[in-house]
Amino acid sequence: MKKLLLSIFLSGLFFISGTYAQPKLEIIGGDSYNWNKVTPKESPLKATILLKNSGKERLLINSVRPSCGCTAVLLDTSQLEPGQVAKLDVKLNIPNKSGPVVKTVFIASNDPVKPNVNFYLKADVHVEIEVSPNQYFNFDDMKIGIETSSKVKLINHSTRSVTFTDFKITPDILKVNLSKELVLKPNEEYEIVASVKPEKKGYFGCNVKMKTSHPEYPEILIMGSSVVSDTAEIKSVPK
């Protein structure tokens, strides 16, 4: 009986010792990094994340993979002895669009408890002059001789009135509802409608440029493109 108890005790002690002597990935500062309020001119956002081996065995970081191409990562070492810290440099390209941004970095290691860890990159992008939903005219199903149009919204998120002038529109067949001057008060928006009746098939591209009185946005460019096909033929149905 004593031998049995001793065997159980030794087995338990070995199990506890083995469990304790493991690698452990610790992300210093938590599982996310937040740049908080930022503007597009700050892009790309940069940060250095510290990864520590808080365990008692060597930690192997097998992979560090961002969730999209807008994020770049660089790890200075993939093998960490107990207590050692690695530096993970991250860069995040942010859009020219207001709103929260959340991206994920996937970290895989030989940590037996958490072999796969998600690290989150966060930012709140503030754009004072925004073209929404995209800074691009999207013309669908263009055909020769048939007018098609596309709309975007020009939004003033700033605390000042902004004047838009010196509109340059190309090509000449593109018609846009912009006159000599446009003034937007704070939080005011204006819907820009671009219409065109294509004259030939093939690639179609256009630009709308304008100057603004906002010091951080001296010029705004809205582009657009599509492919023009032949006019659809209407076939009569035989009687």
Short mmCIF file of C-alpha atoms in Angstrom, two decimals:
data_model
loop_
_atom_site.label_atom_id
_atom_site.label_comp_id
_atom_site.label_asym_id
_atom_site.label_seq_id
_atom_site.Cartn_x
_atom_site.Cartn_y
_atom_site.Cartn_z
CA MET A 1 0.00 0.00 0.00
CA LYS A 2 2.85 2.33 0.90
CA LYS A 3 4.57 1.52 -2.39
CA LEU A 4 1.38 2.31 -4.27
CA LEU A 5 0.96 5.66 -2.51
CA LEU A 6 4.61 6.48 -3.14
CA SER A 7 4.21 5.60 -6.81
CA ILE A 8 1.12 7.83 -7.12
CA PHE A 9 2.92 10.66 -5.31
CA LEU A 10 5.98 10.42 -7.55
CA SER A 11 3.81 10.26 -10.67
CA GLY A 12 1.92 13.34 -9.59
CA LEU A 13 5.14 15.15 -8.79
CA PHE A 14 6.56 14.24 -12.19
CA PHE A 15 3.36 15.43 -13.89
CA ILE A 16 3.41 18.75 -12.06
CA SER A 17 7.11 19.21 -12.79
CA GLY A 18 6.60 18.39 -16.47
CA THR A 19 3.64 20.72 -16.73
CA TYR A 20 5.57 23.56 -15.11
CA ALA A 21 8.61 23.10 -17.35
CA GLN A 22 6.91 24.32 -20.52
CA PRO A 23 7.32 27.26 -22.85
CA LYS A 24 4.77 30.04 -22.43
CA LEU A 25 4.08 32.89 -24.82
CA GLU A 26 3.30 36.20 -23.13
CA ILE A 27 2.44 39.32 -25.12
CA ILE A 28 3.56 42.20 -22.95
CA GLY A 29 0.77 44.76 -22.74
CA GLY A 30 -2.06 42.41 -23.67
CA ASP A 31 -3.57 40.92 -26.80
CA SER A 32 -4.07 44.20 -28.69
CA TYR A 33 -2.40 47.48 -29.65
CA ASN A 34 -4.51 50.60 -30.16
CA TRP A 35 -3.27 53.74 -31.90
CA ASN A 36 -6.62 55.38 -31.01
CA LYS A 37 -7.45 58.48 -33.10
CA VAL A 38 -5.32 58.82 -36.24
CA THR A 39 -5.45 60.52 -39.64
CA PRO A 40 -4.55 59.04 -43.06
CA LYS A 41 -1.43 61.22 -43.31
CA GLU A 42 0.04 59.18 -40.41
CA SER A 43 -0.10 56.00 -42.51
CA PRO A 44 1.56 53.58 -42.23
CA LEU A 45 1.08 53.28 -38.49
CA LYS A 46 4.02 51.65 -36.70
CA ALA A 47 4.46 49.86 -33.40
CA THR A 48 6.80 47.38 -31.71
CA ILE A 49 5.16 44.50 -29.84
CA LEU A 50 7.14 42.59 -27.20
CA LEU A 51 6.78 38.81 -27.04
CA LYS A 52 8.17 37.10 -23.92
CA ASN A 53 8.83 33.49 -23.03
CA SER A 54 7.43 33.29 -19.49
CA GLY A 55 7.89 29.54 -19.33
CA LYS A 56 10.76 27.25 -18.33
CA GLU A 57 11.55 25.74 -21.74
CA ARG A 58 12.59 27.20 -25.08
CA LEU A 59 9.73 28.91 -26.93
CA LEU A 60 9.57 28.47 -30.70
CA ILE A 61 7.47 30.96 -32.65
CA ASN A 62 6.51 28.99 -35.73
CA SER A 63 4.75 31.73 -37.68
CA VAL A 64 3.53 35.31 -37.48
CA ARG A 65 0.91 36.01 -40.13
CA PRO A 66 -1.16 39.18 -40.72
CA SER A 67 -4.80 38.89 -41.76
CA CYS A 68 -4.42 41.10 -44.84
CA GLY A 69 -1.91 42.77 -47.15
CA CYS A 70 -2.40 46.13 -45.43
CA THR A 71 -0.36 44.84 -42.48
CA ALA A 72 3.38 44.03 -42.45
CA VAL A 73 5.18 42.21 -39.63
CA LEU A 74 8.85 41.55 -38.83
CA LEU A 75 10.03 39.35 -35.93
CA ASP A 76 13.65 39.74 -34.79
CA THR A 77 13.97 36.16 -33.47
CA SER A 78 11.80 33.05 -33.50
CA GLN A 79 13.54 31.15 -30.66
CA LEU A 80 13.25 32.48 -27.12
CA GLU A 81 14.94 31.03 -24.08
CA PRO A 82 13.11 31.32 -20.73
CA GLY A 83 12.76 35.00 -19.84
CA GLN A 84 13.89 36.21 -23.27
CA VAL A 85 11.92 38.91 -25.13
CA ALA A 86 11.48 39.22 -28.91
CA LYS A 87 10.51 42.33 -30.84
CA LEU A 88 7.70 42.20 -33.36
CA ASP A 89 7.61 45.29 -35.59
CA VAL A 90 4.25 45.95 -37.22
CA LYS A 91 3.11 48.41 -39.89
CA LEU A 92 -0.51 49.11 -40.72
CA ASN A 93 -1.68 50.98 -43.81
CA ILE A 94 -4.95 52.72 -43.04
CA PRO A 95 -7.65 53.77 -45.52
CA ASN A 96 -8.60 57.30 -46.47
CA LYS A 97 -11.96 56.72 -44.83
CA SER A 98 -13.37 57.57 -41.41
CA GLY A 99 -14.17 54.79 -38.98
CA PRO A 100 -12.65 52.08 -36.77
CA VAL A 101 -10.04 49.71 -38.17
CA VAL A 102 -9.32 46.30 -36.63
CA LYS A 103 -6.76 43.89 -38.11
CA THR A 104 -5.48 40.59 -36.78
CA VAL A 105 -2.01 39.11 -36.50
CA PHE A 106 -1.98 35.32 -36.07
CA ILE A 107 0.87 33.97 -33.91
CA ALA A 108 1.63 30.24 -33.77
CA SER A 109 4.12 28.76 -31.29
CA ASN A 110 4.96 25.62 -29.34
CA ASP A 111 3.18 26.93 -26.25
CA PRO A 112 1.19 23.79 -25.30
CA VAL A 113 -1.59 25.77 -23.60
CA LYS A 114 -2.11 28.42 -26.30
CA PRO A 115 -0.41 27.29 -29.51
CA ASN A 116 -2.41 29.80 -31.59
CA VAL A 117 -2.86 33.39 -30.44
CA ASN A 118 -4.67 36.28 -32.14
CA PHE A 119 -3.19 39.75 -31.68
CA TYR A 120 -5.36 42.73 -32.66
CA LEU A 121 -4.28 46.03 -34.20
CA LYS A 122 -6.79 48.83 -33.72
CA ALA A 123 -7.17 52.45 -34.80
CA ASP A 124 -9.91 55.03 -35.16
CA VAL A 125 -9.36 56.78 -38.49
CA HIS A 126 -10.55 60.38 -38.70
CA VAL A 127 -10.79 61.90 -42.17
CA GLU A 128 -11.86 65.54 -42.20
CA ILE A 129 -12.63 65.57 -45.93
CA GLU A 130 -14.04 62.27 -47.13
CA VAL A 131 -15.29 60.87 -50.42
CA SER A 132 -17.74 58.07 -49.69
CA PRO A 133 -18.26 55.17 -50.13
CA ASN A 134 -15.00 55.18 -52.14
CA GLN A 135 -12.87 57.82 -53.81
CA TYR A 136 -13.82 56.27 -57.11
CA PHE A 137 -16.66 56.46 -59.66
CA ASN A 138 -17.96 52.98 -60.34
CA PHE A 139 -19.63 52.76 -63.77
CA ASP A 140 -21.40 49.46 -64.36
CA ASP A 141 -22.33 47.87 -67.68
CA MET A 142 -21.27 50.73 -69.97
CA LYS A 143 -22.53 50.57 -73.55
CA ILE A 144 -21.97 52.83 -76.58
CA GLY A 145 -24.56 55.58 -76.81
CA ILE A 146 -26.27 54.76 -73.54
CA GLU A 147 -25.86 57.18 -70.64
CA THR A 148 -24.66 55.74 -67.35
CA SER A 149 -23.92 57.46 -64.08
CA SER A 150 -22.15 57.00 -60.76
CA LYS A 151 -22.49 58.81 -57.43
CA VAL A 152 -20.20 59.59 -54.52
CA LYS A 153 -20.64 61.80 -51.46
CA LEU A 154 -18.24 64.59 -50.55
CA ILE A 155 -18.35 64.99 -46.76
CA ASN A 156 -16.88 67.70 -44.54
CA HIS A 157 -16.12 66.13 -41.14
CA SER A 158 -14.09 69.13 -39.97
CA THR A 159 -15.10 71.95 -37.67
CA ARG A 160 -14.70 74.62 -40.37
CA SER A 161 -16.43 75.51 -43.61
CA VAL A 162 -14.49 74.25 -46.63
CA THR A 163 -14.57 75.71 -50.14
CA PHE A 164 -14.02 73.51 -53.20
CA THR A 165 -12.96 75.23 -56.43
CA ASP A 166 -11.01 74.87 -59.67
CA PHE A 167 -12.79 71.75 -60.88
CA LYS A 168 -10.97 69.90 -63.66
CA ILE A 169 -13.02 67.17 -65.36
CA THR A 170 -11.67 64.76 -67.95
CA PRO A 171 -12.64 63.60 -70.53
CA ASP A 172 -14.95 66.28 -71.91
CA ILE A 173 -17.84 63.85 -72.38
CA LEU A 174 -18.02 63.37 -68.61
CA LYS A 175 -20.73 65.56 -67.06
CA VAL A 176 -20.54 66.35 -63.33
CA ASN A 177 -22.92 68.42 -61.21
CA LEU A 178 -20.21 70.81 -60.00
CA SER A 179 -20.22 74.53 -60.77
CA LYS A 180 -17.50 77.11 -60.12
CA GLU A 181 -17.55 76.82 -56.34
CA LEU A 182 -18.90 74.52 -53.66
CA VAL A 183 -18.98 75.37 -49.94
CA LEU A 184 -19.62 72.72 -47.31
CA LYS A 185 -20.28 73.70 -43.72
CA PRO A 186 -19.08 71.47 -40.84
CA ASN A 187 -20.63 67.97 -41.09
CA GLU A 188 -22.33 68.90 -44.36
CA GLU A 189 -22.21 66.64 -47.41
CA TYR A 190 -22.82 66.93 -51.15
CA GLU A 191 -23.68 64.18 -53.61
CA ILE A 192 -21.53 64.31 -56.76
CA VAL A 193 -23.16 62.71 -59.79
CA ALA A 194 -20.98 61.86 -62.80
CA SER A 195 -22.73 60.92 -66.05
CA VAL A 196 -21.33 59.86 -69.38
CA LYS A 197 -22.60 58.58 -72.73
CA PRO A 198 -19.72 56.51 -74.19
CA GLU A 199 -18.85 57.09 -77.85
CA LYS A 200 -16.60 54.10 -78.47
CA LYS A 201 -16.00 50.64 -77.06
CA GLY A 202 -13.03 49.67 -74.93
CA TYR A 203 -11.47 51.10 -71.80
CA PHE A 204 -12.97 54.24 -70.30
CA GLY A 205 -11.19 56.29 -67.64
CA CYS A 206 -12.03 59.62 -66.02
CA ASN A 207 -10.76 62.08 -63.42
CA VAL A 208 -12.37 64.82 -61.36
CA LYS A 209 -9.87 67.10 -59.62
CA MET A 210 -10.63 69.95 -57.26
CA LYS A 211 -8.82 72.30 -54.91
CA THR A 212 -9.96 72.89 -51.34
CA SER A 213 -9.45 75.58 -48.71
CA HIS A 214 -8.58 72.95 -46.08
CA PRO A 215 -4.81 73.13 -45.34
CA GLU A 216 -4.45 69.36 -44.97
CA TYR A 217 -6.36 68.56 -48.17
CA PRO A 218 -5.15 71.02 -50.82
CA GLU A 219 -6.39 68.83 -53.66
CA ILE A 220 -8.82 65.95 -54.06
CA LEU A 221 -8.82 63.49 -56.95
CA ILE A 222 -11.74 61.22 -57.76
CA MET A 223 -11.02 58.64 -60.45
CA GLY A 224 -13.24 56.24 -62.35
CA SER A 225 -13.03 53.55 -64.99
CA SER A 226 -14.95 50.84 -66.78
CA VAL A 227 -15.07 48.88 -70.02
CA VAL A 228 -17.49 49.97 -72.74
CA SER A 229 -19.15 47.31 -74.85
CA ASP A 230 -21.25 47.50 -78.01
CA THR A 231 -24.84 48.65 -77.70
CA ALA A 232 -27.09 45.73 -76.88
CA GLU A 233 -29.05 44.60 -79.91
CA ILE A 234 -32.80 44.23 -79.57
CA LYS A 235 -33.89 41.25 -81.63
CA SER A 236 -37.45 40.94 -82.76
CA VAL A 237 -39.28 37.80 -81.81
CA PRO A 238 -40.52 35.91 -84.90
CA LYS A 239 -44.29 35.52 -85.08
#
